[in-house]
mmCIF file of C-alpha atoms in Angstrom:
data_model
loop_
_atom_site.group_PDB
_atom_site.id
_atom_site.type_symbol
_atom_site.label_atom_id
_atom_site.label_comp_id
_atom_site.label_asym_id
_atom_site.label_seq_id
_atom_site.Cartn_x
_atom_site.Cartn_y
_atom_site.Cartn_z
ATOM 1 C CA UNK L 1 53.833 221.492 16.780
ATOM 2 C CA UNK L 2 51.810 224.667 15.495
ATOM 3 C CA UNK L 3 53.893 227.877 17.026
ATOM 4 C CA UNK L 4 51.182 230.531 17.551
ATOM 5 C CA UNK L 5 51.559 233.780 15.639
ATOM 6 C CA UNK L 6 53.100 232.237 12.662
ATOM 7 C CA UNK L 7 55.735 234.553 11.015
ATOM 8 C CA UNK L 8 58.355 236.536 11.556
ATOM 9 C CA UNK L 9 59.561 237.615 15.305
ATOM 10 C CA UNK L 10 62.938 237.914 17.639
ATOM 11 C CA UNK L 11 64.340 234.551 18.504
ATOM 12 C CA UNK L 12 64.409 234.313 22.128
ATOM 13 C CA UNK L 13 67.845 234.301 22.428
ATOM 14 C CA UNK L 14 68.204 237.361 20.662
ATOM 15 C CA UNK L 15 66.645 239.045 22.938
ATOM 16 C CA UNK L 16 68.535 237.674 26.006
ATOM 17 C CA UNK L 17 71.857 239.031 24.604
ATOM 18 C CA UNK L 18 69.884 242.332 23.759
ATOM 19 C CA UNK L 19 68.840 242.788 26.979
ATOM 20 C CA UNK L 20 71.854 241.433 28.837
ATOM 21 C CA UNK L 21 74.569 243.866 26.925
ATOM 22 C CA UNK L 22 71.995 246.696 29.322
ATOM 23 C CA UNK L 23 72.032 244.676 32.621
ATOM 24 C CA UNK L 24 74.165 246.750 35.099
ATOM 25 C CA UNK L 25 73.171 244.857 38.337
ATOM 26 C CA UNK L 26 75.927 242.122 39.275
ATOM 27 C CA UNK L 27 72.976 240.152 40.436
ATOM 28 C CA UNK L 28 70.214 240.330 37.933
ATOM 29 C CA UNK L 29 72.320 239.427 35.596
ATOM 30 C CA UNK L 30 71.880 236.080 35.418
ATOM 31 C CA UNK L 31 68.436 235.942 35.063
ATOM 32 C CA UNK L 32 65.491 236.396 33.042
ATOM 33 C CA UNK L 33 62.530 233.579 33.309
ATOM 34 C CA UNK L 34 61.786 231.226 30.019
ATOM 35 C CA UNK L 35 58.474 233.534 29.901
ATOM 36 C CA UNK L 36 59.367 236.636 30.285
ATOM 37 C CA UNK L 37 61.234 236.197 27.127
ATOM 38 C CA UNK L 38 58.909 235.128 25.197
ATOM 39 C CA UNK L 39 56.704 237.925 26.474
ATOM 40 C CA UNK L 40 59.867 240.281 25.523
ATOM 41 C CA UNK L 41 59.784 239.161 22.046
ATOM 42 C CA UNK L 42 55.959 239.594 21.586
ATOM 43 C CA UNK L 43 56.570 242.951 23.350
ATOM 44 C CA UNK L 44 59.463 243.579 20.376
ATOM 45 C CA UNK L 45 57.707 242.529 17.624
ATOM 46 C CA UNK L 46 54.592 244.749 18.656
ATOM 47 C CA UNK L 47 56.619 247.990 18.695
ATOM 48 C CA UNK L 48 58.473 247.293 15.261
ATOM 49 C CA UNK L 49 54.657 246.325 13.432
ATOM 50 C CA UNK L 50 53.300 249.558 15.158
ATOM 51 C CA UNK L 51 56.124 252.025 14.300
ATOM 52 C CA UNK L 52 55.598 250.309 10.805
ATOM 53 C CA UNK L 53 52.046 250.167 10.514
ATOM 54 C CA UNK L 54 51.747 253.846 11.634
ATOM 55 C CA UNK L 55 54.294 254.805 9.305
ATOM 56 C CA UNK L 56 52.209 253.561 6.295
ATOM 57 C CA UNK L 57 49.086 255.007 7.941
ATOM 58 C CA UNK L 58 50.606 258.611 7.772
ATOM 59 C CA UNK L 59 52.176 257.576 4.180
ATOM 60 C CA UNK L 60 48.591 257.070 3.033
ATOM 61 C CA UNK L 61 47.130 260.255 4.748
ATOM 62 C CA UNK L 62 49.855 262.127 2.904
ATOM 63 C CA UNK L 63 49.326 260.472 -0.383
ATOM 64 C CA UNK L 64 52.731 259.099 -0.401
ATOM 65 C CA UNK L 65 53.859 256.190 -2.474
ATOM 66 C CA UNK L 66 55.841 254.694 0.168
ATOM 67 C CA UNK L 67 56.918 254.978 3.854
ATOM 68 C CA UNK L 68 60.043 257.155 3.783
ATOM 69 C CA UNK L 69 61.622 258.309 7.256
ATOM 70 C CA UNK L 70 59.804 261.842 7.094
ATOM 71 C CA UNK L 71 56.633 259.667 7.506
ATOM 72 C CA UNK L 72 58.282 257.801 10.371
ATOM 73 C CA UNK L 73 59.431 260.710 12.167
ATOM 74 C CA UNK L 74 55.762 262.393 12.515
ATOM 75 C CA UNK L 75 54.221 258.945 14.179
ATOM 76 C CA UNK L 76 57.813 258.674 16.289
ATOM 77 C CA UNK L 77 56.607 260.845 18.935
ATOM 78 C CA UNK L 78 53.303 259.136 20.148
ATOM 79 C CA UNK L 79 54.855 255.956 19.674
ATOM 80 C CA UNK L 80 56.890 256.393 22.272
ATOM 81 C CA UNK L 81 55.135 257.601 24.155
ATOM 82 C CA UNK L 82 52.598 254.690 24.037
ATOM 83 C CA UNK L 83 55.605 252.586 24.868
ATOM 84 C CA UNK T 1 97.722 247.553 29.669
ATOM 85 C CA UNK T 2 95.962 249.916 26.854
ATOM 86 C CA UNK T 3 95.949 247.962 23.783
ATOM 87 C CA UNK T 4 94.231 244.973 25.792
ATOM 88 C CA UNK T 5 91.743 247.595 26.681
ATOM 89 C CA UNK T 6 91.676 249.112 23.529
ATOM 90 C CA UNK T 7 91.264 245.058 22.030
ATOM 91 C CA UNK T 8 88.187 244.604 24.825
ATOM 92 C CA UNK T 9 86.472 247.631 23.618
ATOM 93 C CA UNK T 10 86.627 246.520 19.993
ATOM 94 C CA UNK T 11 85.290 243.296 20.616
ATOM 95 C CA UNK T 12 82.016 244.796 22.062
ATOM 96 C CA UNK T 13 82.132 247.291 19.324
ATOM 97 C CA UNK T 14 81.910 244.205 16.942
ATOM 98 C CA UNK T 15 79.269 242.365 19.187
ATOM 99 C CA UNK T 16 76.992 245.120 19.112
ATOM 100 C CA UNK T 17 77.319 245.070 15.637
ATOM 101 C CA UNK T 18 75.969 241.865 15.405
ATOM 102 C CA UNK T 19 73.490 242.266 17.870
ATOM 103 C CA UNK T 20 72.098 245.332 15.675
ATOM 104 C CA UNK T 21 72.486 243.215 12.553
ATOM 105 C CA UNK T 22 70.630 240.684 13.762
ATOM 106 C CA UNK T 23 67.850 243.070 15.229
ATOM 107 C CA UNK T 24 68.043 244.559 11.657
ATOM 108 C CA UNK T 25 67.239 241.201 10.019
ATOM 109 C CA UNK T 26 64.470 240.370 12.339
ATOM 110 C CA UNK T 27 63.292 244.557 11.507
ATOM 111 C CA UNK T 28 63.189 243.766 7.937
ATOM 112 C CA UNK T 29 61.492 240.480 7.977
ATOM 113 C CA UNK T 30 58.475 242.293 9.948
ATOM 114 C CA UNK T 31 58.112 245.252 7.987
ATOM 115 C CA UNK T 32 58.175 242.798 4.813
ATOM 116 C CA UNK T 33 54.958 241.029 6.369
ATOM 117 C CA UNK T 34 53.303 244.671 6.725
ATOM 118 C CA UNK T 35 54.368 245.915 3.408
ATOM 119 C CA UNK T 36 52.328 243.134 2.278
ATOM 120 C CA UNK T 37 49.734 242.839 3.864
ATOM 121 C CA UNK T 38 49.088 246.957 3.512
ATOM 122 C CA UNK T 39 50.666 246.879 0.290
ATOM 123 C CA UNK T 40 52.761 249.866 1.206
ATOM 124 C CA UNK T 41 56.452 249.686 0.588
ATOM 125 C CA UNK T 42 59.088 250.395 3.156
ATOM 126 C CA UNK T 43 62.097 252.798 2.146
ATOM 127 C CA UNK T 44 65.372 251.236 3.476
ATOM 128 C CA UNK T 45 66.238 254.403 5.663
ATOM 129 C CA UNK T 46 63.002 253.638 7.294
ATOM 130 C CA UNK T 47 63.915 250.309 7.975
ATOM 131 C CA UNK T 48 67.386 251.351 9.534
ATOM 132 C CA UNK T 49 65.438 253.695 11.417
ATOM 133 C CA UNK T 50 63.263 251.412 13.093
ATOM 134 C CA UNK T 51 65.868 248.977 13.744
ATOM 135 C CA UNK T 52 67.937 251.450 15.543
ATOM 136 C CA UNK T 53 65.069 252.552 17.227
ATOM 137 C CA UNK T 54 64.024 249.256 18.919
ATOM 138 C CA UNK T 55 68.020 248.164 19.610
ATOM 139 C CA UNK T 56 67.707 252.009 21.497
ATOM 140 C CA UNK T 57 64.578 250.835 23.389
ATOM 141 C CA UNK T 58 65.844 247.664 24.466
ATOM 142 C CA UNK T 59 68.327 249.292 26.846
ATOM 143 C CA UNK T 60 65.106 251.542 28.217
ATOM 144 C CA UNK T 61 63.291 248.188 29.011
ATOM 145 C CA UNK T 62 66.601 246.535 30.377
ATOM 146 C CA UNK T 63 66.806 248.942 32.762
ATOM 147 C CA UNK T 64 63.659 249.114 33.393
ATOM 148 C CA UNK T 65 62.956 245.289 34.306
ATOM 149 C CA UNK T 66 66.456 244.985 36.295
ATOM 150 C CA UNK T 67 64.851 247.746 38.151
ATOM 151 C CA UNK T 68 61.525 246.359 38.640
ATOM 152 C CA UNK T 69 62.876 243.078 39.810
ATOM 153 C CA UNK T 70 64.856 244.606 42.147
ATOM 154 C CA UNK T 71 62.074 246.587 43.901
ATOM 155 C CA UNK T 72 60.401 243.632 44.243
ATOM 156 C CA UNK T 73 63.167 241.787 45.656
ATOM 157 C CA UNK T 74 63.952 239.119 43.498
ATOM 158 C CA UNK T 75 66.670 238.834 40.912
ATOM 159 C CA UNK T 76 64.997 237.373 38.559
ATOM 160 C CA UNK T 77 63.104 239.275 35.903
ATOM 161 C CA UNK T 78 59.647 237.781 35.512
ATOM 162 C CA UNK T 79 56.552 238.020 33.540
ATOM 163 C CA UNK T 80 55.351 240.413 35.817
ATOM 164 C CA UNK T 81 57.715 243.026 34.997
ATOM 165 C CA UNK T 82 57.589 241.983 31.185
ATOM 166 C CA UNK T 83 53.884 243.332 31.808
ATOM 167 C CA UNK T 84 54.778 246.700 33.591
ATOM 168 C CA UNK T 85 56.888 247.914 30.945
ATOM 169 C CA UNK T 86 53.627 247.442 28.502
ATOM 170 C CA UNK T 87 51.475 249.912 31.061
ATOM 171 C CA UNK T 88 51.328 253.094 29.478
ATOM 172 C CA UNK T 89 48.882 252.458 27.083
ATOM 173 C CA UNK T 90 46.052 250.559 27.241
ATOM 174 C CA UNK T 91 45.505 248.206 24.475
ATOM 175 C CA UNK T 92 48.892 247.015 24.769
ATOM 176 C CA UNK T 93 48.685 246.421 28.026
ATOM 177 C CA UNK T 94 45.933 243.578 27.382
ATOM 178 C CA UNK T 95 47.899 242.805 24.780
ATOM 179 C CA UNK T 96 50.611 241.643 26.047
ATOM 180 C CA UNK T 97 48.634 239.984 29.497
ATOM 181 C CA UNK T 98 46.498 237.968 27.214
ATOM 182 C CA UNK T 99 50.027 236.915 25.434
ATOM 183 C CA UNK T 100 51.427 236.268 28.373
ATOM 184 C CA UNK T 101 48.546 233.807 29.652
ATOM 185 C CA UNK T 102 48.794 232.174 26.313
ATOM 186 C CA UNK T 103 52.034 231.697 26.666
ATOM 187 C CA UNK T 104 51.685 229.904 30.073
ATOM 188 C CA UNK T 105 48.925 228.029 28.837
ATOM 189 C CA UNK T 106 51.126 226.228 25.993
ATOM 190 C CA UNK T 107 54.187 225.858 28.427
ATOM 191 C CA UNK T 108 51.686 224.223 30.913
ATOM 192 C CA UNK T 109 50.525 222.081 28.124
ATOM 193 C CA UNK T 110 53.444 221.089 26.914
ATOM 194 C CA UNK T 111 55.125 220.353 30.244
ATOM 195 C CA UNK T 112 52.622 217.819 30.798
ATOM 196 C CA UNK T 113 52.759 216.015 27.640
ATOM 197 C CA UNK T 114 56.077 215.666 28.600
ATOM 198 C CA UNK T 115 55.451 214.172 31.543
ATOM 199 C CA UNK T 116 52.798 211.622 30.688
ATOM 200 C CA UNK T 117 55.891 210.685 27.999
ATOM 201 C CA UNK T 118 57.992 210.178 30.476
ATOM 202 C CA UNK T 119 55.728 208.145 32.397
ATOM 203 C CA UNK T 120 54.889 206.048 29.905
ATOM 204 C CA UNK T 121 58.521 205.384 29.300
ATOM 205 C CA UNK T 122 59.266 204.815 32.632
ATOM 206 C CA UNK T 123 56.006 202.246 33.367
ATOM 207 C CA UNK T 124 57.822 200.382 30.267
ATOM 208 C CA UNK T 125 60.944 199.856 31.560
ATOM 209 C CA UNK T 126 59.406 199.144 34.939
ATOM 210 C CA UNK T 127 57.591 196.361 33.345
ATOM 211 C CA UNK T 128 60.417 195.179 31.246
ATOM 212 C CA UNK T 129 62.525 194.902 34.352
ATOM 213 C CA UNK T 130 60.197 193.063 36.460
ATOM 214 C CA UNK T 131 59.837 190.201 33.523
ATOM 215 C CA UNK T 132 63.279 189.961 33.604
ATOM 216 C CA UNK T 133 63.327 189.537 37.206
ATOM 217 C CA UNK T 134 61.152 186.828 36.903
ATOM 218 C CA UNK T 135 63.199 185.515 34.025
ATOM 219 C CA UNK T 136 66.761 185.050 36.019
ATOM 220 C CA UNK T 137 65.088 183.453 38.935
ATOM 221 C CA UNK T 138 63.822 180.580 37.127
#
């Protein structure tokens, strides 16, 4: 069975016990749907390739030679906001 | 009393350990794939960094969805929130709506394959059991 978007990602039940160590409602926390963790761990795996992906764009603007975390800190800012 | 307490809170000291370490893994794997593919490398603070950064933004969206769900009276967190946390910017919004109709698309399709195996299986045995019907009444 082909899995679409080969490569790496969270395993879905990494991301149920991520998000269930947060729950604080008695009665939510059973329950997230099949889906919406899936959706969580596209949603995951976008924000890690973006912080990364801007961090090499702003490595290559400064003429760096790799992404170190004063690159990361300058695209930090608008990418949380975008989140 | 205090040492069990003190033994609880050490034991989800230890599990969010793991929980980060495995976020960390999953972290590393990723930026490998962009490292390559920009051919940019990745310093190892930087990697740390991100990982603690999405571990940190996974308690904003928990909170988040157990509060959506709950506004809309259900307590069950649903697609439908999954998509509300993704509304601030626009590209990621359609993103993660086209993802999410993909996603039902392939859980639709594979729901019904299983059910026409099932069928078959069960239109077998059906058929099996009949002939031996037949069988013990002769």
């Amino acid at each position: 069975m082909e899995r679409a978007g080969a490569g790496a990602g969270f395993r879905k039940e990494l991301v149920s016990r991520l998000l269930h160590v947060h729950f604080k409602d008695d009665k939510t926390k059973g329950a997230v749907s099949g889906d919406a963790l899936q959706l969580m761990a596209e949603l995951l795996k976008i924000f890690v390739v973006e912080a990364a992906v801007r961090g090499v764009r702003q490595a290559q603007a400064e003429d760096a030679i790799l992404v170190d975390v004063d690159q990361l800190e300058k695209v930090l800012p608008q990418l949380l906001l975008d989140f | 009393m205090e040492e069990e307490a003190e033994a609880e809170e050490q034991q989800r000291f230890s599990y969010q350990q793991r929980l980060k370490a495995a976020v960390h893994y999953t972290v590393g794997c990723l930026c490998e794939e962009v490292a390559l593919d920009k051919e940019m490398q990745f310093s190892k603070q930087t990697i740390a960094a991100i990982s603690e950064l999405t571990f940190r933004q996974c308690e904003n969206f928990a909170k988040d969805l157990e509060m959506f769900a709950r506004h809309a009276r259900r307590t069950t967190i649903n697609t439908e929130d999954v998509k509300l946390l993704a509304r601030r910017s626009n590209s990621l919004l359609k993103y993660i709506t086209d993802k999410s109709e993909e996603i039902a698309q392939t859980n639709l399709e594979r729901k019904a394959r299983k059910k026409k195996k099932s069928e078959n299986g069960n239109h077998n045995s059906r058929e099996l059991a009949e002939a031996g019907v037949v069988e013990s009444e002769k």
